């Protein structure tokens, strides 16, 4: 039987030109984390230390360890699951190979060899410059040379991330020792025929003995099957009757089946094994034309979905630090917010098995970008061969996961070619179109015909329409954040909004940890260093000034208002777009998470703390949602029912004054079909008249509010409320209108977390806020961490 031996210990790290002693190295890891562990560099996440460690990414580094003599087996392979990125591998002075792709694994035959194993990494900058010199200049959104090397693009920095260009063995290393034959690849095609689950395992083997008779035996769900290996290939088919269907969360359960495959020699001797978990489900992407343009609707098990999505970036700029437990925690946070789709963005990586396992278990659909983002990518060698090799490996690697439902060619590159002046600058040079419309769809069609492929995001389906045309395919809505008010989200109904978002700073405790000793101000040195977006603070200010009086000189108020504005901006988009289902079939918020402490679009900050946006997503992505909107000059209530059953409820509409007086009221019934949207016209006499009035809609414990003017024009009363201790938290009782009440629990202690975000209370109403991790709870202290809307100063 094949024996696998992890090579996690005994590694050292040194700079080839440095005579100093070698450092102990952790595996998997990278140069930055090893230097950090040795105390030789400061934490690049703190203060402005990022700039002090920039030299690390521009040097060569060598990892070494001793490799003992071979075992009794016929062949010994040295396997690297991930090398970041350009490296030369030698054993006892003998060259094993040179590599240049972070997104691939590598295997070297070291049978009979032993001695000093050395992995020498050249600077990613140096490798990129060699390729640039060979293939020519290509435009990109950023100055760093990420388009010339197959490496996590955002390690070169992004508009939310630091520039920390890594090198190292970022995924595990092992020895595999085997005889006669081993399983080289298993390509599982999992489909449904009515209620019968069909599993077709395409098996490739590698042999040391060409003549040895081989077979494979597989079982799943109590069904067994066997097939002979013809040369180096075989196919085993299994049919599972009455297969339980795997569903995205909110639509059903997530049953998973263990698949076991064994490679057998004559007499039944087991030579190697392969084990995965699968789920039975069907997936389609409906891009048919209709009266509104070209659709983009995911269909799972025949059920058409409004995708409630988030964009995912690498959860740490040093991906080797992301544990299985951390993946599970972050993705459970997504599921807890009502998310049912996670898009893995193209400037990152193909994530680890742990990521997809968690999505399989939680019922989170995965949209996987191929790693291309915001740049023109040359199509010549050596890049073209690397692109196809990585695509082939990762398509097969990820195929078992039922959560994976969509392959996407790139992020914003088709759009960039058309709108960012690339076409003129390229003057006919290749730029990636051959990957997105040629290589990648060919690889997916050949290897994984069970899943749909789309060429890019945004993409209208063909060059017959602008790549970012909201009426066709996927749309990225960035004009609003960059130039407009978030109310402008309501001016269009895209078919599928794959990116949109609004910035806010991280939690206060996250800032305090990341910027020790800083005297906080929006423009203070540390705050500006941890704001990577072009004119980010200017956009935050202009976004605030459209709705609030800017709180000059009051950082705490600025911090609160920017977080409120982020939640309101995203709400404006999702409420509007969900209410236009099925024309609009999904929203994917930019972004769920951060890779370090930073002011960004994230709902969960770099320390894992939820911003108010996170809690707002729980409301916005719930199966049932109420919103008050102006359509054709009239107020309407939109009631979204994404649940499996009809929604019938009593609806109350109240026209109120900010002093708390009920100026008008009506009660009526609400009835909305399953997976549908109901629209109720608000009687004219209940429409708010002037800045002192607003409208409240209540049904089934859900609430929608409509204020007809910006907050800066609303004469709010001075908020009055009582705070009392409650089991596991506090209860707040309003004596006046209290709008957007927020407990910033991390101000009570760095471990404290609140279980809800913004809450608006009418006079006499109360809310209980659960708080965990609060060591010394008391009502007086809690009051100091409560924020809400106040009269203008």
Short mmCIF file of N, CA, C and O in Angstrom, two decimals, residues 622-694:
data_model
loop_
_atom_site.label_atom_id
_atom_site.label_comp_id
_atom_site.label_asym_id
_atom_site.label_seq_id
_atom_site.Cartn_x
_atom_site.Cartn_y
_atom_site.Cartn_z
N UNK A 622 -32.52 37.29 4.61
CA UNK A 622 -33.50 36.38 5.17
C UNK A 622 -34.48 35.93 4.08
O UNK A 622 -34.65 36.60 3.05
N UNK A 623 -35.14 34.81 4.30
CA UNK A 623 -36.09 34.31 3.30
C UNK A 623 -37.18 35.34 3.00
O UNK A 623 -37.66 35.43 1.87
N UNK A 624 -37.57 36.10 4.04
CA UNK A 624 -38.64 37.09 3.87
C UNK A 624 -38.12 38.47 4.22
O UNK A 624 -37.46 38.66 5.24
N UNK A 625 -38.43 39.43 3.37
CA UNK A 625 -37.88 40.78 3.50
C UNK A 625 -38.94 41.80 3.12
O UNK A 625 -39.61 41.66 2.09
N UNK A 626 -39.10 42.83 3.96
CA UNK A 626 -39.97 43.97 3.66
C UNK A 626 -39.11 45.17 3.32
O UNK A 626 -38.08 45.43 3.96
N UNK A 627 -39.51 45.93 2.33
CA UNK A 627 -38.86 47.21 2.06
C UNK A 627 -39.89 48.19 1.50
O UNK A 627 -40.83 47.80 0.81
N UNK A 628 -39.71 49.46 1.85
CA UNK A 628 -40.55 50.54 1.34
C UNK A 628 -39.77 51.28 0.26
O UNK A 628 -38.62 51.66 0.48
N UNK A 629 -40.39 51.45 -0.89
CA UNK A 629 -39.69 52.02 -2.04
C UNK A 629 -40.59 53.01 -2.76
O UNK A 629 -41.81 52.95 -2.66
N UNK A 630 -39.95 53.89 -3.49
CA UNK A 630 -40.68 54.81 -4.37
C UNK A 630 -40.58 54.27 -5.79
O UNK A 630 -39.48 54.10 -6.33
N UNK A 631 -41.73 53.95 -6.38
CA UNK A 631 -41.78 53.48 -7.76
C UNK A 631 -42.78 54.34 -8.53
O UNK A 631 -43.92 54.50 -8.11
N UNK A 632 -42.30 54.90 -9.61
CA UNK A 632 -43.15 55.77 -10.45
C UNK A 632 -43.78 56.88 -9.62
O UNK A 632 -44.95 57.22 -9.80
N UNK A 633 -43.02 57.42 -8.69
CA UNK A 633 -43.48 58.56 -7.90
C UNK A 633 -44.38 58.20 -6.75
O UNK A 633 -44.86 59.09 -6.04
N UNK A 634 -44.64 56.90 -6.51
CA UNK A 634 -45.53 56.48 -5.42
C UNK A 634 -44.82 55.51 -4.50
O UNK A 634 -43.98 54.71 -4.91
N UNK A 635 -45.20 55.59 -3.23
CA UNK A 635 -44.66 54.66 -2.25
C UNK A 635 -45.32 53.29 -2.38
O UNK A 635 -46.56 53.20 -2.49
N UNK A 636 -44.48 52.23 -2.35
CA UNK A 636 -45.00 50.87 -2.34
C UNK A 636 -44.25 50.07 -1.29
O UNK A 636 -43.11 50.40 -0.92
N UNK A 637 -44.89 49.03 -0.83
CA UNK A 637 -44.23 48.06 0.02
C UNK A 637 -43.91 46.85 -0.84
O UNK A 637 -44.80 46.28 -1.48
N UNK A 638 -42.64 46.45 -0.88
CA UNK A 638 -42.23 45.23 -1.58
C UNK A 638 -42.01 44.14 -0.54
O UNK A 638 -41.25 44.32 0.41
N UNK A 639 -42.70 43.03 -0.70
CA UNK A 639 -42.58 41.90 0.23
C UNK A 639 -41.98 40.72 -0.53
O UNK A 639 -42.60 40.14 -1.42
N UNK A 640 -40.72 40.41 -0.20
CA UNK A 640 -39.99 39.33 -0.86
C UNK A 640 -40.20 38.05 -0.06
O UNK A 640 -39.97 38.02 1.15
N UNK A 641 -40.64 37.01 -0.74
CA UNK A 641 -40.84 35.71 -0.09
C UNK A 641 -40.03 34.65 -0.83
O UNK A 641 -40.47 34.11 -1.84
N UNK A 642 -38.84 34.39 -0.33
CA UNK A 642 -37.99 33.38 -0.97
C UNK A 642 -38.14 32.02 -0.29
O UNK A 642 -37.42 31.08 -0.61
N UNK A 643 -39.10 31.90 0.61
CA UNK A 643 -39.31 30.64 1.32
C UNK A 643 -40.08 29.66 0.44
O UNK A 643 -40.59 30.02 -0.63
N UNK A 644 -40.19 28.43 0.93
CA UNK A 644 -40.83 27.38 0.15
C UNK A 644 -42.36 27.41 0.24
O UNK A 644 -43.03 26.71 -0.52
N UNK A 645 -42.91 28.21 1.16
CA UNK A 645 -44.35 28.25 1.33
C UNK A 645 -44.93 29.62 1.09
O UNK A 645 -44.21 30.64 1.10
N UNK A 646 -46.22 29.69 0.87
CA UNK A 646 -46.90 30.98 0.71
C UNK A 646 -46.77 31.78 2.00
O UNK A 646 -46.77 31.24 3.10
N UNK A 647 -46.67 33.08 1.87
CA UNK A 647 -46.54 33.98 3.02
C UNK A 647 -47.84 34.77 3.17
O UNK A 647 -48.17 35.60 2.33
N UNK A 648 -48.54 34.49 4.24
CA UNK A 648 -49.72 35.27 4.57
C UNK A 648 -49.53 35.90 5.93
O UNK A 648 -49.12 35.25 6.89
N UNK A 649 -49.79 37.20 6.03
CA UNK A 649 -49.54 37.91 7.29
C UNK A 649 -50.43 39.14 7.36
O UNK A 649 -50.93 39.64 6.34
N UNK A 650 -50.60 39.64 8.58
CA UNK A 650 -51.26 40.92 8.79
C UNK A 650 -50.24 42.03 8.62
O UNK A 650 -49.15 41.98 9.21
N UNK A 651 -50.56 43.02 7.82
CA UNK A 651 -49.67 44.14 7.53
C UNK A 651 -50.22 45.41 8.17
O UNK A 651 -51.39 45.74 7.98
N UNK A 652 -49.34 46.10 8.89
CA UNK A 652 -49.71 47.39 9.49
C UNK A 652 -48.81 48.47 8.90
O UNK A 652 -47.58 48.34 8.90
N UNK A 653 -49.43 49.54 8.41
CA UNK A 653 -48.71 50.71 7.91
C UNK A 653 -49.03 51.89 8.80
O UNK A 653 -50.20 52.17 9.08
N UNK A 654 -47.98 52.58 9.27
CA UNK A 654 -48.19 53.74 10.15
C UNK A 654 -47.38 54.93 9.65
O UNK A 654 -46.17 54.81 9.42
N UNK A 655 -48.07 56.04 9.52
CA UNK A 655 -47.40 57.31 9.24
C UNK A 655 -47.16 57.96 10.60
O UNK A 655 -48.08 58.13 11.40
N UNK A 656 -45.89 58.31 10.88
CA UNK A 656 -45.54 58.79 12.21
C UNK A 656 -44.73 60.07 12.13
O UNK A 656 -44.11 60.38 11.10
N UNK A 657 -44.69 60.79 13.23
CA UNK A 657 -43.82 61.95 13.36
C UNK A 657 -42.58 61.53 14.16
O UNK A 657 -42.62 60.54 14.90
N UNK A 658 -41.50 62.29 14.01
CA UNK A 658 -40.28 61.96 14.74
C UNK A 658 -40.47 62.12 16.25
O UNK A 658 -39.70 61.57 17.04
N UNK A 659 -41.52 62.85 16.67
CA UNK A 659 -41.83 62.95 18.09
C UNK A 659 -42.55 61.70 18.61
O UNK A 659 -42.79 61.57 19.81
N UNK A 660 -42.93 60.78 17.70
CA UNK A 660 -43.55 59.54 18.12
C UNK A 660 -45.05 59.49 17.96
O UNK A 660 -45.69 58.50 18.31
N UNK A 661 -45.67 60.53 17.40
CA UNK A 661 -47.11 60.56 17.23
C UNK A 661 -47.51 59.76 15.99
O UNK A 661 -46.87 59.87 14.93
N UNK A 662 -48.56 58.95 16.12
CA UNK A 662 -49.11 58.22 14.97
C UNK A 662 -50.08 59.15 14.25
O UNK A 662 -51.11 59.55 14.78
N UNK A 663 -49.74 59.49 13.00
CA UNK A 663 -50.52 60.45 12.22
C UNK A 663 -51.53 59.77 11.31
O UNK A 663 -52.45 60.42 10.80
N UNK A 664 -51.34 58.50 11.08
CA UNK A 664 -52.26 57.75 10.23
C UNK A 664 -51.89 56.28 10.28
O UNK A 664 -50.73 55.92 10.48
N UNK A 665 -52.87 55.40 10.10
CA UNK A 665 -52.60 53.97 10.23
C UNK A 665 -53.61 53.18 9.42
O UNK A 665 -54.77 53.58 9.29
N UNK A 666 -53.16 52.07 8.84
CA UNK A 666 -54.07 51.14 8.19
C UNK A 666 -53.56 49.73 8.40
O UNK A 666 -52.36 49.50 8.55
N UNK A 667 -54.50 48.80 8.45
CA UNK A 667 -54.17 47.38 8.59
C UNK A 667 -54.78 46.63 7.42
O UNK A 667 -55.92 46.88 7.05
N UNK A 668 -54.02 45.72 6.87
CA UNK A 668 -54.50 44.95 5.74
C UNK A 668 -53.80 43.59 5.73
O UNK A 668 -52.90 43.33 6.54
N UNK A 669 -54.24 42.74 4.84
CA UNK A 669 -53.62 41.43 4.73
C UNK A 669 -52.50 41.44 3.70
O UNK A 669 -52.51 42.22 2.74
N UNK A 670 -51.52 40.57 3.91
CA UNK A 670 -50.39 40.41 2.98
C UNK A 670 -50.37 38.95 2.54
O UNK A 670 -50.39 38.04 3.38
N UNK A 671 -50.31 38.72 1.24
CA UNK A 671 -50.27 37.36 0.71
C UNK A 671 -49.30 37.32 -0.46
O UNK A 671 -49.48 38.04 -1.45
N UNK A 672 -48.26 36.49 -0.31
CA UNK A 672 -47.22 36.40 -1.35
C UNK A 672 -46.95 34.93 -1.63
O UNK A 672 -46.73 34.13 -0.71
N UNK A 673 -46.94 34.55 -2.90
CA UNK A 673 -46.67 33.17 -3.29
C UNK A 673 -45.22 32.79 -2.95
O UNK A 673 -44.37 33.65 -2.73
N UNK A 674 -44.94 31.49 -2.91
CA UNK A 674 -43.59 31.01 -2.66
C UNK A 674 -42.64 31.49 -3.75
O UNK A 674 -43.02 31.61 -4.92
N UNK A 675 -41.42 31.79 -3.36
CA UNK A 675 -40.37 32.23 -4.30
C UNK A 675 -40.86 33.38 -5.18
O UNK A 675 -40.65 33.39 -6.39
N UNK A 676 -41.55 34.34 -4.57
CA UNK A 676 -42.14 35.43 -5.34
C UNK A 676 -42.02 36.73 -4.57
O UNK A 676 -41.58 36.78 -3.42
N UNK A 677 -42.43 37.81 -5.23
CA UNK A 677 -42.42 39.14 -4.63
C UNK A 677 -43.82 39.74 -4.77
O UNK A 677 -44.41 39.71 -5.85
N UNK A 678 -44.33 40.26 -3.66
CA UNK A 678 -45.60 40.97 -3.69
C UNK A 678 -45.38 42.46 -3.51
O UNK A 678 -44.50 42.87 -2.74
N UNK A 679 -46.13 43.27 -4.23
CA UNK A 679 -46.00 44.72 -4.15
C UNK A 679 -47.35 45.30 -3.73
O UNK A 679 -48.38 45.05 -4.37
N UNK A 680 -47.34 46.07 -2.64
CA UNK A 680 -48.56 46.68 -2.08
C UNK A 680 -48.43 48.19 -2.17
O UNK A 680 -47.45 48.77 -1.66
N UNK A 681 -49.38 48.83 -2.78
CA UNK A 681 -49.35 50.28 -2.88
C UNK A 681 -49.71 50.90 -1.52
O UNK A 681 -50.69 50.50 -0.87
N UNK A 682 -48.91 51.88 -1.11
CA UNK A 682 -49.19 52.59 0.14
C UNK A 682 -50.24 53.66 -0.14
O UNK A 682 -50.09 54.46 -1.08
N UNK A 683 -51.32 53.70 0.65
CA UNK A 683 -52.33 54.75 0.44
C UNK A 683 -51.71 56.14 0.49
O UNK A 683 -50.82 56.42 1.30
N UNK A 684 -52.17 57.02 -0.38
CA UNK A 684 -51.60 58.36 -0.48
C UNK A 684 -51.61 59.10 0.85
O UNK A 684 -50.67 59.85 1.17
N UNK A 685 -52.65 58.87 1.65
CA UNK A 685 -52.76 59.61 2.90
C UNK A 685 -51.73 59.18 3.95
O UNK A 685 -51.55 59.84 4.97
N UNK A 686 -51.04 58.05 3.68
CA UNK A 686 -50.00 57.60 4.62
C UNK A 686 -48.60 58.00 4.19
O UNK A 686 -47.62 57.73 4.90
N UNK A 687 -48.48 58.65 3.05
CA UNK A 687 -47.16 59.08 2.59
C UNK A 687 -46.64 60.19 3.50
O UNK A 687 -47.36 61.16 3.78
N UNK A 688 -45.41 60.08 4.00
CA UNK A 688 -44.86 61.12 4.87
C UNK A 688 -44.84 62.47 4.17
O UNK A 688 -44.52 62.56 2.98
N UNK A 689 -45.16 63.51 4.92
CA UNK A 689 -45.23 64.86 4.38
C UNK A 689 -44.21 65.72 5.11
O UNK A 689 -44.47 66.23 6.20
N UNK A 690 -43.02 65.86 4.53
CA UNK A 690 -42.01 66.71 5.13
C UNK A 690 -41.00 65.95 5.97
O UNK A 690 -41.15 64.75 6.25
N UNK A 691 -39.96 66.64 6.44
CA UNK A 691 -38.83 66.00 7.12
C UNK A 691 -39.15 65.45 8.50
O UNK A 691 -38.38 64.65 9.03
N UNK A 692 -40.27 65.86 9.11
CA UNK A 692 -40.59 65.42 10.46
C UNK A 692 -41.40 64.13 10.48
O UNK A 692 -41.75 63.62 11.54
N UNK A 693 -41.68 63.57 9.29
CA UNK A 693 -42.54 62.39 9.24
C UNK A 693 -41.83 61.21 8.59
O UNK A 693 -40.89 61.40 7.78
N UNK A 694 -42.29 60.02 8.93
CA UNK A 694 -41.75 58.81 8.31
C UNK A 694 -42.82 57.74 8.31
O UNK A 694 -43.87 57.88 8.97
#
